Each structure stands twice: as C-alpha cells, then as structure tokens.
Short mmCIF file of C-alpha atoms (C1' of nucleotides) in Angstrom, two decimals:
data_model
loop_
_atom_site.label_atom_id
_atom_site.label_comp_id
_atom_site.label_asym_id
_atom_site.label_seq_id
_atom_site.Cartn_x
_atom_site.Cartn_y
_atom_site.Cartn_z
CA MET A 1 49.32 -16.04 -32.94
CA PRO A 2 48.13 -17.98 -29.88
CA LYS A 3 50.76 -20.28 -28.37
CA MET A 4 50.05 -23.83 -29.34
CA GLY A 5 51.25 -27.02 -27.74
CA LYS A 6 52.30 -29.92 -29.90
CA ALA A 7 48.89 -31.54 -29.65
CA ASP A 8 47.21 -28.44 -31.02
CA ARG A 9 49.68 -28.19 -33.86
CA THR A 10 49.14 -31.79 -34.88
CA ARG A 11 45.40 -31.37 -34.66
CA VAL A 12 45.57 -28.35 -36.90
CA MET A 13 47.80 -30.21 -39.36
CA ILE A 14 45.23 -32.98 -39.58
CA LEU A 15 42.38 -30.55 -40.13
CA ASN A 16 44.38 -28.69 -42.78
CA SER A 17 45.27 -31.92 -44.48
CA ALA A 18 41.58 -32.83 -44.57
CA LEU A 19 40.60 -29.46 -46.02
CA GLU A 20 43.33 -29.68 -48.62
CA PHE A 21 42.37 -33.19 -49.59
CA LEU A 22 38.66 -32.44 -49.79
CA TRP A 23 39.18 -29.37 -51.94
CA ASP A 24 39.70 -31.61 -54.93
CA HIS A 25 38.83 -35.11 -53.80
CA ARG A 26 35.58 -36.63 -52.73
CA PHE A 27 34.92 -37.74 -49.17
CA ARG A 28 34.61 -41.33 -50.36
CA ASP A 29 38.31 -41.30 -51.31
CA LEU A 30 39.46 -40.03 -47.94
CA THR A 31 41.19 -42.64 -45.77
CA VAL A 32 43.05 -42.23 -42.52
CA ALA A 33 46.25 -43.20 -44.31
CA SER A 34 45.81 -40.63 -47.10
CA LEU A 35 44.87 -38.04 -44.51
CA MET A 36 47.96 -38.59 -42.37
CA ALA A 37 50.43 -38.99 -45.21
CA PRO A 38 51.14 -35.23 -45.66
CA THR A 39 51.54 -34.97 -41.89
CA ASN A 40 54.70 -35.73 -39.98
CA ALA A 41 52.77 -38.17 -37.85
CA GLY A 42 51.93 -41.76 -38.69
CA ARG A 43 48.50 -43.15 -39.39
CA SER A 44 47.61 -44.31 -35.90
CA ALA A 45 48.36 -40.88 -34.43
CA PHE A 46 45.07 -39.84 -36.02
CA TYR A 47 43.12 -41.78 -33.42
CA ARG A 48 44.53 -39.71 -30.60
CA TYR A 49 42.66 -36.71 -32.01
CA PHE A 50 39.51 -38.12 -33.58
CA GLY A 51 37.53 -41.26 -32.98
CA ASP A 52 37.13 -41.78 -36.71
CA LEU A 53 36.84 -39.90 -39.99
CA HIS A 54 33.23 -39.02 -39.27
CA GLU A 55 34.14 -37.31 -36.05
CA LEU A 56 36.64 -35.23 -37.99
CA MET A 57 33.89 -34.28 -40.43
CA ARG A 58 31.68 -33.20 -37.55
CA THR A 59 34.46 -30.92 -36.39
CA LEU A 60 34.66 -29.49 -39.89
CA LEU A 61 30.90 -28.96 -39.89
CA ASP A 62 31.15 -27.14 -36.57
CA MET A 63 33.69 -24.77 -38.09
CA LEU A 64 31.70 -24.26 -41.26
CA ARG A 65 28.49 -23.78 -39.33
CA ASP A 66 29.89 -20.78 -37.52
CA GLU A 67 31.15 -19.31 -40.75
CA ILE A 68 27.84 -19.84 -42.53
CA LEU A 69 25.61 -18.61 -39.73
CA ASP A 70 27.84 -15.58 -39.36
CA SER A 71 27.76 -14.67 -43.02
CA THR A 72 24.03 -15.30 -43.39
CA SER A 73 22.98 -13.60 -40.17
CA ILE A 74 20.82 -11.32 -42.31
CA TRP A 75 18.67 -14.40 -42.93
CA PHE A 76 17.33 -14.02 -39.41
CA ALA A 77 16.69 -10.29 -39.53
CA ASP A 78 13.16 -9.29 -38.65
CA SER A 79 12.94 -5.87 -40.18
CA GLY A 80 13.35 -4.27 -43.57
CA ASP A 81 11.86 -4.85 -47.00
CA PRO A 82 11.24 -8.61 -47.13
CA VAL A 83 11.98 -8.94 -50.84
CA LEU A 84 15.30 -7.12 -50.58
CA LEU A 85 16.07 -9.18 -47.48
CA VAL A 86 15.60 -12.47 -49.31
CA ASP A 87 17.62 -11.19 -52.22
CA GLU A 88 20.50 -10.15 -50.01
CA ALA A 89 20.36 -13.32 -47.94
CA ILE A 90 20.47 -15.51 -51.05
CA GLY A 91 23.42 -13.50 -52.29
CA ARG A 92 25.32 -14.17 -49.08
CA LEU A 93 24.41 -17.83 -49.19
CA VAL A 94 25.55 -18.23 -52.78
CA ASP A 95 28.83 -16.51 -51.95
CA ILE A 96 29.63 -18.88 -49.17
CA GLY A 97 28.37 -21.86 -51.13
CA TYR A 98 30.72 -20.89 -53.90
CA ARG A 99 33.71 -20.52 -51.60
CA ARG A 100 33.05 -23.60 -49.51
CA GLY A 101 31.24 -25.81 -52.01
CA PRO A 102 33.60 -28.79 -51.89
CA PHE A 103 33.52 -28.87 -48.08
CA LEU A 104 29.77 -28.59 -47.96
CA ARG A 105 29.57 -31.49 -50.35
CA ALA A 106 32.04 -33.50 -48.28
CA ILE A 107 29.93 -32.98 -45.19
CA VAL A 108 26.74 -34.01 -46.90
CA ASP A 109 28.53 -37.03 -48.37
CA ALA A 110 29.81 -37.96 -44.94
CA ALA A 111 26.30 -37.58 -43.51
CA VAL A 112 25.12 -40.35 -45.82
CA THR A 113 27.46 -42.84 -44.21
CA ASP A 114 27.10 -41.75 -40.60
CA SER A 115 23.96 -41.11 -38.62
CA ARG A 116 25.59 -38.67 -36.18
CA ILE A 117 26.69 -36.32 -38.96
CA GLU A 118 23.31 -36.78 -40.55
CA GLY A 119 21.71 -35.60 -37.33
CA ASP A 120 24.04 -32.61 -37.12
CA TRP A 121 23.32 -31.65 -40.70
CA GLN A 122 19.55 -31.93 -40.30
CA GLN A 123 19.73 -29.87 -37.16
CA PHE A 124 21.70 -27.27 -39.06
CA LEU A 125 19.16 -27.15 -41.88
CA LYS A 126 16.38 -26.91 -39.33
CA VAL A 127 17.73 -23.56 -38.19
CA PHE A 128 17.02 -22.25 -41.69
CA ASP A 129 13.71 -24.12 -41.91
CA ASP A 130 12.57 -22.43 -38.73
CA ALA A 131 13.81 -18.99 -39.66
CA THR A 132 12.14 -19.23 -43.06
CA CYS A 133 8.93 -20.49 -41.55
CA SER A 134 8.83 -17.61 -39.07
CA ARG A 135 9.45 -15.09 -41.84
CA ILE A 136 6.65 -16.59 -43.95
CA GLU A 137 4.18 -16.58 -41.10
CA ALA A 138 5.10 -13.06 -40.06
CA ASP A 139 4.66 -11.80 -43.61
CA GLN A 140 1.40 -13.70 -43.95
CA ALA A 141 0.14 -11.90 -40.86
CA GLN A 142 0.99 -8.61 -42.58
CA GLY A 143 -0.72 -9.69 -45.80
CA LEU A 144 2.54 -9.64 -47.78
CA ILE A 145 2.38 -13.37 -48.43
CA LEU A 146 -0.70 -15.41 -49.36
CA GLN A 147 -2.15 -17.76 -46.79
CA PHE A 148 -0.73 -21.25 -47.16
CA ASP A 149 0.72 -24.06 -45.07
CA ALA A 150 4.12 -22.53 -44.28
CA PRO A 151 6.27 -25.39 -42.89
CA PRO A 152 6.43 -27.66 -45.95
CA VAL A 153 7.10 -24.71 -48.26
CA ALA A 154 9.88 -23.47 -45.99
CA TYR A 155 11.26 -26.99 -45.92
CA SER A 156 11.30 -27.30 -49.69
CA LEU A 157 12.89 -23.88 -50.10
CA THR A 158 15.75 -24.60 -47.73
CA ARG A 159 16.37 -27.87 -49.56
CA VAL A 160 16.45 -26.21 -52.93
CA ASN A 161 19.15 -23.94 -51.55
CA ALA A 162 21.26 -26.62 -49.95
CA HIS A 163 21.20 -29.02 -52.85
CA THR A 164 21.43 -26.47 -55.61
CA LEU A 165 24.53 -25.00 -53.98
CA ILE A 166 26.11 -28.38 -53.39
CA ASP A 167 25.34 -29.67 -56.86
CA ALA A 168 26.46 -26.44 -58.52
CA PHE A 169 29.58 -25.65 -56.50
CA GLY A 170 30.40 -28.92 -54.77
CA GLN A 171 32.87 -30.06 -57.36
CA LYS A 172 34.94 -28.44 -60.00
CA PRO A 173 34.30 -27.03 -62.49
CA ARG A 174 31.88 -25.01 -60.43
CA LYS A 175 28.88 -23.52 -62.20
CA HIS A 176 28.41 -19.86 -62.85
CA LYS A 177 27.75 -18.04 -59.62
CA ALA A 178 25.49 -15.27 -60.89
CA ARG A 179 23.21 -17.61 -62.81
CA VAL A 180 22.72 -19.81 -59.77
CA GLN A 181 22.04 -16.80 -57.60
CA GLN A 182 19.44 -15.45 -59.98
CA ALA A 183 17.73 -18.82 -60.23
CA LEU A 184 17.48 -19.22 -56.46
CA ALA A 185 16.34 -15.64 -55.94
CA ARG A 186 13.67 -16.18 -58.59
CA VAL A 187 12.39 -19.37 -56.99
CA TRP A 188 12.24 -17.85 -53.51
CA ILE A 189 10.82 -14.47 -54.37
CA SER A 190 8.19 -15.65 -56.77
CA THR A 191 7.13 -18.45 -54.46
CA LEU A 192 6.77 -16.14 -51.49
CA TYR A 193 6.00 -12.68 -52.82
CA GLY A 194 4.99 -13.16 -56.44
CA ASN A 195 6.50 -12.89 -59.87
CA GLU A 196 6.09 -9.14 -60.17
CA TRP A 197 8.77 -8.57 -57.56
CA VAL A 198 11.26 -10.66 -59.46
CA ALA A 199 10.60 -8.78 -62.66
CA GLU A 200 11.14 -5.48 -60.89
CA ARG A 201 14.38 -6.68 -59.39
CA ALA A 202 15.69 -8.39 -62.51
CA SER A 203 17.30 -5.35 -64.09
CA THR A 204 19.33 -4.74 -60.95
CA LEU A 205 20.65 -8.24 -60.95
CA ASP A 206 21.44 -8.32 -64.62
CA ARG A 207 23.60 -5.26 -64.21
CA LYS A 208 25.93 -7.13 -61.87
CA PRO A 209 29.25 -8.05 -63.43
CA THR A 210 29.26 -11.61 -64.67
CA GLU A 211 32.24 -13.50 -63.34
CA PRO A 212 33.51 -16.45 -65.34
CA PRO A 213 33.39 -19.84 -63.62
CA GLU A 214 36.63 -20.76 -61.89
CA SER A 215 38.42 -24.10 -61.74
CA MET B 1 4.84 -66.80 -65.19
CA PRO B 2 7.86 -66.96 -67.51
CA LYS B 3 9.98 -70.07 -67.06
CA MET B 4 13.08 -69.23 -65.09
CA GLY B 5 16.32 -71.14 -64.88
CA LYS B 6 18.06 -71.43 -61.57
CA ALA B 7 20.28 -68.45 -62.26
CA ASP B 8 17.27 -66.20 -62.83
CA ARG B 9 15.63 -67.41 -59.67
CA THR B 10 18.70 -66.73 -57.56
CA ARG B 11 19.12 -63.33 -59.14
CA VAL B 12 15.54 -62.46 -58.32
CA MET B 13 16.00 -63.69 -54.77
CA ILE B 14 18.97 -61.39 -54.36
CA LEU B 15 17.10 -58.41 -55.76
CA ASN B 16 14.11 -59.13 -53.52
CA SER B 17 16.35 -59.51 -50.53
CA ALA B 18 17.87 -56.12 -51.33
CA LEU B 19 14.45 -54.47 -51.70
CA GLU B 20 13.25 -56.00 -48.47
CA PHE B 21 16.37 -54.93 -46.62
CA LEU B 22 16.30 -51.40 -47.97
CA TRP B 23 12.65 -50.90 -47.13
CA ASP B 24 13.63 -50.34 -43.52
CA HIS B 25 17.40 -50.16 -43.44
CA ARG B 26 19.79 -47.64 -44.88
CA PHE B 27 22.13 -48.46 -47.71
CA ARG B 28 25.10 -47.91 -45.41
CA ASP B 29 24.04 -50.95 -43.37
CA LEU B 30 23.77 -53.25 -46.37
CA THR B 31 26.57 -55.82 -46.65
CA VAL B 32 26.95 -58.74 -49.00
CA ALA B 33 26.63 -61.08 -46.02
CA SER B 34 23.39 -59.48 -44.76
CA LEU B 35 22.05 -59.47 -48.29
CA MET B 36 22.69 -63.16 -48.91
CA ALA B 37 21.63 -64.39 -45.46
CA PRO B 38 17.89 -64.66 -46.31
CA THR B 39 18.84 -66.46 -49.52
CA ASN B 40 19.58 -70.16 -49.82
CA ALA B 41 22.94 -69.32 -51.35
CA GLY B 42 26.11 -68.38 -49.52
CA ARG B 43 27.82 -65.03 -49.53
CA SER B 44 30.21 -65.61 -52.38
CA ALA B 45 27.41 -66.67 -54.72
CA PHE B 46 26.53 -62.98 -54.85
CA TYR B 47 29.58 -62.26 -56.98
CA ARG B 48 28.36 -64.52 -59.74
CA TYR B 49 25.48 -62.13 -60.29
CA PHE B 50 26.84 -58.69 -59.46
CA GLY B 51 30.31 -57.24 -59.42
CA ASP B 52 29.62 -55.47 -56.16
CA LEU B 53 26.84 -53.86 -54.14
CA HIS B 54 26.95 -50.76 -56.32
CA GLU B 55 26.29 -52.74 -59.45
CA LEU B 56 23.24 -54.19 -57.73
CA MET B 57 22.08 -50.66 -56.93
CA ARG B 58 22.47 -49.67 -60.56
CA THR B 59 20.21 -52.56 -61.49
CA LEU B 60 17.69 -51.34 -58.96
CA LEU B 61 17.92 -47.83 -60.42
CA ASP B 62 17.30 -49.25 -63.90
CA MET B 63 14.13 -50.88 -62.64
CA LEU B 64 13.00 -47.80 -60.78
CA ARG B 65 13.81 -45.54 -63.71
CA ASP B 66 11.38 -47.38 -65.94
CA GLU B 67 8.69 -47.20 -63.30
CA ILE B 68 9.23 -43.50 -62.68
CA LEU B 69 9.46 -42.46 -66.31
CA ASP B 70 6.37 -44.50 -67.05
CA SER B 71 4.32 -42.96 -64.27
CA THR B 72 5.51 -39.42 -64.98
CA SER B 73 5.21 -39.59 -68.75
CA ILE B 74 2.81 -36.65 -68.50
CA TRP B 75 5.87 -34.60 -67.51
CA PHE B 76 6.94 -34.69 -71.13
CA ALA B 77 3.59 -33.82 -72.64
CA ASP B 78 3.63 -30.83 -74.95
CA SER B 79 -0.01 -29.90 -75.04
CA GLY B 80 -2.69 -28.88 -72.60
CA ASP B 81 -3.01 -26.22 -69.94
CA PRO B 82 0.54 -25.81 -68.60
CA VAL B 83 -0.54 -25.08 -65.05
CA LEU B 84 -2.74 -28.14 -64.84
CA LEU B 85 0.02 -30.15 -66.46
CA VAL B 86 2.54 -29.19 -63.80
CA ASP B 87 0.00 -29.88 -61.10
CA GLU B 88 -0.79 -33.32 -62.43
CA ALA B 89 2.87 -34.15 -63.04
CA ILE B 90 3.83 -33.19 -59.49
CA GLY B 91 0.98 -35.31 -58.21
CA ARG B 92 2.31 -38.34 -60.06
CA LEU B 93 5.83 -37.66 -58.89
CA VAL B 94 4.77 -37.36 -55.26
CA ASP B 95 2.81 -40.61 -55.54
CA ILE B 96 5.80 -42.54 -56.75
CA GLY B 97 8.13 -40.80 -54.35
CA TYR B 98 5.83 -41.84 -51.54
CA ARG B 99 5.67 -45.46 -52.66
CA ARG B 100 9.35 -45.83 -53.49
CA GLY B 101 10.90 -43.35 -51.10
CA PRO B 102 13.24 -45.72 -49.27
CA PHE B 103 14.59 -47.12 -52.54
CA LEU B 104 15.12 -43.68 -54.00
CA ARG B 105 17.01 -42.73 -50.91
CA ALA B 106 19.08 -45.91 -51.08
CA ILE B 107 20.06 -45.13 -54.66
CA VAL B 108 21.04 -41.57 -53.85
CA ASP B 109 22.98 -42.82 -50.84
CA ALA B 110 24.75 -45.36 -53.00
CA ALA B 111 25.57 -42.65 -55.55
CA VAL B 112 27.55 -40.82 -52.90
CA THR B 113 29.94 -43.73 -52.55
CA ASP B 114 30.21 -44.72 -56.20
CA SER B 115 30.89 -42.55 -59.20
CA ARG B 116 29.15 -44.86 -61.68
CA ILE B 117 25.84 -44.69 -59.83
CA GLU B 118 26.38 -40.99 -59.41
CA GLY B 119 26.68 -40.68 -63.18
CA ASP B 120 23.54 -42.75 -63.71
CA TRP B 121 21.60 -40.64 -61.25
CA GLN B 122 22.72 -37.35 -62.74
CA GLN B 123 21.84 -38.60 -66.18
CA PHE B 124 18.42 -39.55 -64.87
CA LEU B 125 17.86 -36.12 -63.34
CA LYS B 126 19.03 -34.51 -66.55
CA VAL B 127 16.07 -36.02 -68.37
CA PHE B 128 13.84 -33.96 -66.10
CA ASP B 129 16.11 -30.92 -66.30
CA ASP B 130 15.85 -30.99 -70.07
CA ALA B 131 12.12 -31.58 -70.17
CA THR B 132 11.52 -28.77 -67.71
CA CYS B 133 13.82 -26.45 -69.60
CA SER B 134 12.01 -27.15 -72.87
CA ARG B 135 8.66 -26.53 -71.24
CA ILE B 136 9.84 -23.21 -69.81
CA GLU B 137 11.27 -22.02 -73.08
CA ALA B 138 8.20 -23.09 -75.03
CA ASP B 139 5.93 -21.25 -72.60
CA GLN B 140 8.18 -18.22 -72.68
CA ALA B 141 7.81 -18.16 -76.47
CA GLN B 142 4.04 -18.11 -75.95
CA GLY B 143 4.26 -15.37 -73.36
CA LEU B 144 2.94 -17.60 -70.57
CA ILE B 145 6.19 -17.39 -68.63
CA LEU B 146 8.35 -14.31 -68.07
CA GLN B 147 11.66 -14.08 -69.88
CA PHE B 148 14.47 -15.43 -67.75
CA ASP B 149 17.47 -17.70 -67.97
CA ALA B 150 15.69 -21.05 -68.08
CA PRO B 151 18.38 -23.74 -67.46
CA PRO B 152 19.41 -22.83 -63.91
CA VAL B 153 15.80 -22.40 -62.83
CA ALA B 154 14.89 -25.77 -64.34
CA TYR B 155 17.89 -27.26 -62.57
CA SER B 156 16.89 -25.87 -59.19
CA LEU B 157 13.30 -26.99 -59.63
CA THR B 158 14.21 -30.60 -60.42
CA ARG B 159 16.49 -30.63 -57.39
CA VAL B 160 13.81 -29.33 -55.09
CA ASN B 161 11.67 -32.22 -56.26
CA ALA B 162 14.26 -34.93 -55.90
CA HIS B 163 15.51 -33.88 -52.50
CA THR B 164 12.19 -32.91 -51.03
CA LEU B 165 10.79 -36.31 -51.96
CA ILE B 166 13.81 -38.19 -50.65
CA ASP B 167 13.96 -36.22 -47.41
CA ALA B 168 10.23 -36.45 -46.85
CA PHE B 169 9.58 -40.06 -47.86
CA GLY B 170 13.00 -41.67 -47.82
CA GLN B 171 12.70 -43.01 -44.32
CA LYS B 172 9.89 -43.82 -41.99
CA PRO B 173 7.90 -42.21 -40.61
CA ARG B 174 7.20 -40.63 -43.96
CA LYS B 175 5.79 -37.13 -44.00
CA HIS B 176 2.29 -36.25 -45.02
CA LYS B 177 1.85 -36.77 -48.73
CA ALA B 178 -0.69 -34.04 -49.44
CA ARG B 179 1.28 -31.34 -47.65
CA VAL B 180 4.42 -32.16 -49.60
CA GLN B 181 2.50 -32.19 -52.83
CA GLN B 182 0.96 -28.81 -52.16
CA ALA B 183 4.32 -27.32 -51.24
CA LEU B 184 5.99 -28.56 -54.41
CA ALA B 185 3.09 -27.51 -56.61
CA ARG B 186 3.21 -24.07 -55.02
CA VAL B 187 6.93 -23.65 -55.61
CA TRP B 188 6.72 -24.77 -59.23
CA ILE B 189 3.60 -22.95 -60.26
CA SER B 190 4.38 -19.66 -58.64
CA THR B 191 7.94 -19.71 -59.92
CA LEU B 192 6.87 -20.41 -63.46
CA TYR B 193 3.38 -19.01 -63.89
CA GLY B 194 2.78 -16.70 -60.94
CA ASN B 195 1.11 -16.76 -57.59
CA GLU B 196 -2.37 -16.07 -58.89
CA TRP B 197 -2.51 -19.51 -60.47
CA VAL B 198 -1.69 -21.19 -57.21
CA ALA B 199 -4.39 -19.31 -55.39
CA GLU B 200 -6.94 -20.31 -58.00
CA ARG B 201 -5.92 -23.93 -57.75
CA ALA B 202 -5.68 -24.05 -53.98
CA SER B 203 -9.31 -24.81 -53.30
CA THR B 204 -9.14 -27.83 -55.59
CA LEU B 205 -6.17 -29.20 -53.75
CA ASP B 206 -7.55 -28.61 -50.31
CA ARG B 207 -10.62 -30.60 -51.16
CA LYS B 208 -8.54 -33.71 -51.70
CA PRO B 209 -8.83 -36.27 -48.90
CA THR B 210 -5.99 -35.98 -46.44
CA GLU B 211 -4.36 -39.31 -45.81
CA PRO B 212 -2.61 -39.85 -42.50
CA PRO B 213 1.13 -40.56 -42.70
CA GLU B 214 1.94 -44.27 -42.73
CA SER B 215 4.74 -46.19 -40.99
"C1'" DT C 1 16.19 -92.29 -68.26
"C1'" DC C 2 20.90 -91.44 -68.06
"C1'" DC C 3 25.03 -89.00 -68.85
"C1'" DA C 4 28.03 -85.60 -70.30
"C1'" DA C 5 28.43 -80.64 -70.63
"C1'" DT C 6 27.67 -76.62 -68.61
"C1'" DA C 7 26.13 -73.60 -65.16
"C1'" DT C 8 25.89 -72.62 -60.32
"C1'" DG C 9 27.58 -72.71 -55.56
"C1'" DT C 10 31.27 -73.17 -51.95
"C1'" DG C 11 34.91 -72.47 -48.67
"C1'" DA C 12 39.50 -71.17 -48.15
"C1'" DC C 13 42.39 -67.44 -49.25
"C1'" DA C 14 44.37 -62.76 -50.35
"C1'" DT C 15 43.64 -57.87 -49.68
"C1'" DA C 16 42.63 -53.48 -47.72
"C1'" DA C 17 41.00 -50.66 -44.40
"C1'" DT C 18 39.78 -49.80 -39.53
"C1'" DG C 19 40.64 -49.33 -34.69
"C1'" DT C 20 43.47 -50.86 -30.30
"C1'" DC C 21 47.28 -51.29 -27.22
"C1'" DA C 22 51.60 -51.85 -24.89
"C1'" DT C 23 55.67 -49.64 -25.58
"C1'" DT C 24 58.85 -46.03 -27.02
"C1'" DT C 25 59.93 -41.30 -27.68
"C1'" DA C 26 59.37 -36.51 -27.21
"C1'" DA C 27 57.65 -32.35 -25.02
"C1'" DA C 28 56.53 -29.48 -20.92
"C1'" DC C 29 57.68 -27.44 -16.95
"C1'" DA C 30 59.54 -26.69 -12.32
"C1'" DT D 1 68.51 -30.68 -16.22
"C1'" DG D 2 65.70 -34.24 -14.69
"C1'" DT D 3 61.23 -35.91 -14.03
"C1'" DT D 4 56.56 -36.13 -15.15
"C1'" DT D 5 53.20 -36.18 -18.44
"C1'" DA D 6 51.71 -36.26 -23.20
"C1'" DA D 7 52.21 -37.85 -27.93
"C1'" DA D 8 53.64 -41.12 -31.44
"C1'" DT D 9 54.62 -45.72 -33.04
"C1'" DG D 10 54.28 -50.27 -35.01
"C1'" DA D 11 52.55 -54.67 -34.35
"C1'" DC D 12 48.12 -56.85 -33.87
"C1'" DA D 13 43.11 -58.06 -34.02
"C1'" DT D 14 38.98 -57.29 -36.65
"C1'" DT D 15 35.81 -56.85 -40.43
"C1'" DA D 16 34.40 -56.54 -44.82
"C1'" DT D 17 35.54 -57.20 -49.70
"C1'" DG D 18 36.60 -59.78 -53.79
"C1'" DT D 19 38.86 -64.12 -56.09
"C1'" DC D 20 39.77 -68.75 -57.17
"C1'" DA D 21 40.12 -73.69 -57.73
"C1'" DC D 22 37.18 -77.03 -56.86
"C1'" DA D 23 32.66 -79.32 -55.79
"C1'" DT D 24 27.93 -79.96 -56.84
"C1'" DA D 25 23.69 -79.19 -59.29
"C1'" DT D 26 20.96 -78.47 -63.44
"C1'" DT D 27 19.98 -79.02 -68.09
"C1'" DG D 28 19.24 -80.88 -72.58
"C1'" DG D 29 20.60 -84.34 -75.99
"C1'" DA D 30 21.17 -89.49 -76.93
#
DNA sequence: TCCAATATGTGACATAATGTCATTTAAACA
DNA sequence: TGTTTAAATGACATTATGTCACATATTGGA
C-alpha cells in the first residue's frame, strides 16, 4: 500500500463516497452535501479537492476510461478473424458495461449538464469511432465488407453500444447480460459481415450459461 | 384562427419562447428568467402556467410526440415489402429528426434531470420497441427474418435511431442528412433482412440528391 | 356601457444549493 | 518538540427556484 498523506486519503474518501452514492442513486441526486456527509470532512472541504461536482465526474471518467480501454484493447487489434474479433470485443464491452453500468450512466448524465464532460465523453467515443472506421475500411480493402460510406456506420454502431449498455445496465434491475450481448453481436456482425456469420456463430453463443439478472 | 383568451396567448408565448431558445441553446442554459424575458410577463407569471421547467418540457414532448407518430405512422404498417417499409420509415424518421433535432435533444437532456420526463421518454421509445418487435416476429413467422431473440435486438435498433439522430442533428452544425439516413438504413436492413438487400437498394439511395448540411 | 366577478400578473419573500474566504486546526518534517 | 506548511471550518455572498398576498386586467352579464 503506497504511503498516503492526509490530502490523498481525503481525496480517496470523496471518490469512494461518490462511487458508493452513484451505485444506487442518479447523478441528478448527488449534491456536495450528500457527497461529503459519509466523510469525516465538512461540505466546504470538497472544494479543496475539486472545483465542482463536474470536475469530480471528469476524474471518475478518467479512471473508467483506463479500465475500459484496457479491457477492450482487443477492439484495436489488427489481426485475426474479424468476425471472431468483433464477437470477443463485444463480449468484453458488455462485461465492463455490466460491472460499471451505473457509473457509465452517471458520467453520461453529468455530460448533459456540463460541456467539459460532454467534450471528454465525445472524445472518448471518438476513439471507438475511429478504431471501428479503420477496421471497416481495412476489411473493405480485403473484400470482407461491402463498399459503403464507413464513418457514419461506425458512428451509429458505437452509439448503439454506448446507449444500449447504459440503458440496459445503467440502473438496477440490470437487464440480462447474455441477451444484450447477443443482440449487439448480431447488429454488428450482420451489419458488417452479413447475416450468415451470425447464424454460424449463434449455436456457440447459445451454449453459454445464462446468468440470471442481478440486483 | 381560434379565439384565444389572454391565458392562452401567454401560454403560447411561453412555449414559443422556449422553442426559440432551445433552437440554439442547450436545455441546461434555460432558466425561468431567460424564458420569460422575451415575454411581456414577468418571471413569476411562468408558475401560473407550468409547475416548473420540466413540466414545460413534458408539454413540448407531448406536442412533438404527435408530430413524430404522425409522420412515422408507416412504421406501424403491417403490409407491404418489409425492406422497402423499413427504408421508407427510416427516411421519415431522419426527416423529422433533422427538422426537430434541437428539441429532441432538449427533451432527452431534460429527461436526465427529471424522472417524470424520463418516464415519458421511455414510454415513447417503447412504442417503437414494441412495433419493431412485432414486425420482427411477424417476419420471422414468414421466414423473412432468421430466428433470434427479438426484443433485445428491437431495443438496440430503436436506441441506435434515437441516439444517432440526436447526436447527429441535436446541435448545429447538423450532420449530413443523407449519410445518416444511409447508415441507419444499412444497420437496420442488414441486421434484419441481410446484407444483400442493402446492396440492392444502395443504388436507389445514392441517386438521391445530396443536400449540404445547414447551420 | 359599466361593473362586479374572476382570471392574470407582480414583487417581496422563503428556501436550497453553490462557491469563497479569512480564520482555526491539524499534519509533516527537521 | 517546535515551526512551517497544508487542510478543514463556518460564516457569508450569490444565484436560481418556487410561493404568496396583493394588485391589476379581462371578461361577460345587467
């Protein structure tokens, strides 16, 4: 455990309090007072660490970004069977969406009320837009994907991911993970590579154990 | 012109002021004061007509709902070539998304900060979820669509529509209408009916005049 | 047309949250 | 341990919301 000064400990307490709060409350119900209540410190101590609630949310997004990019690094792979790659990447994405759903939702909620977070979030999505676009164009060059205007399709596909995950897992009771995963995989694979690939892959997916939705 | 009492006139002024404001400002920047400034009435007069800003937004959603359901009535048609039907329905949806983008975005923004609007919006989306689900299941029964778990796919497809439209047209400069339409049509048709139908239809779409993006 | 009766509008007030600042209190470290 | 530096506090200013008693218009019947 790295040695922490008091400032670091307080900062961590605040971040933990935020995570705890947001796990079962919406961002709109978060106030500085409610955030600092479980802490030893008083309300105004908050402002020593963050300019405002939105700045705290940006910090949370920074943390989540690393976690997401790490766990979906396969998304940016440039070799291997493209269909399996998409399937695996969606699986990873659904996993993390399931685990972090409420925080993802909180960040997107916060983005609506603050243009800086909005910018951060769009920039984050753009990483996936760009990666998807590159993949499409590379596979078009190889004849694996039909010729079409790649950017808007990539854009729509990343948005279906983001908002399906947030709507499905962003608040409890979360929806069934496997069903969401299959739906997203179907949309992506049939849009990019064609329905026949989904059909071929379907039996594999259906064999996966079906977990019941959690609280 | 129907005869209006003073109350009706003031109410209309408020609604117009809101529409005008939201055409080039975000919902987060709307305050009761800024809303009533262009009106003859003072700030507190607002509360005679609406409980709060969110109630005003619900009224706006009611108005928009009628317009959208009217213009996308073809979405709920149960006869005709399914592929053409989807294509036409998406076209209508993109048209209205383009015309009303900023208001749609304002409503979705407002939903994030108010659970009543959120409920209204989800209920509105559910109409499309259900219609899409019925269509899928009907076409599966006819063998036009492969057998798969329809509800989550329908859910993802309505969300790709809503959020693609709002992201693309919700604030100026709006994106290019035809490109968005083609992307959405591609996602829907290849997910439901297969890539070959998109390819066949592509030439038709590409022949459409390409309008430059507006302010 | 005028005059109640009623509907509409107003400004002063209470409330709730944010963010700031001088001051107090606690931690760090030599 | 004592001194320097950092962290926490509580009182205050600010901004927006929503409410209320009262003032002023509008309306429709005599």
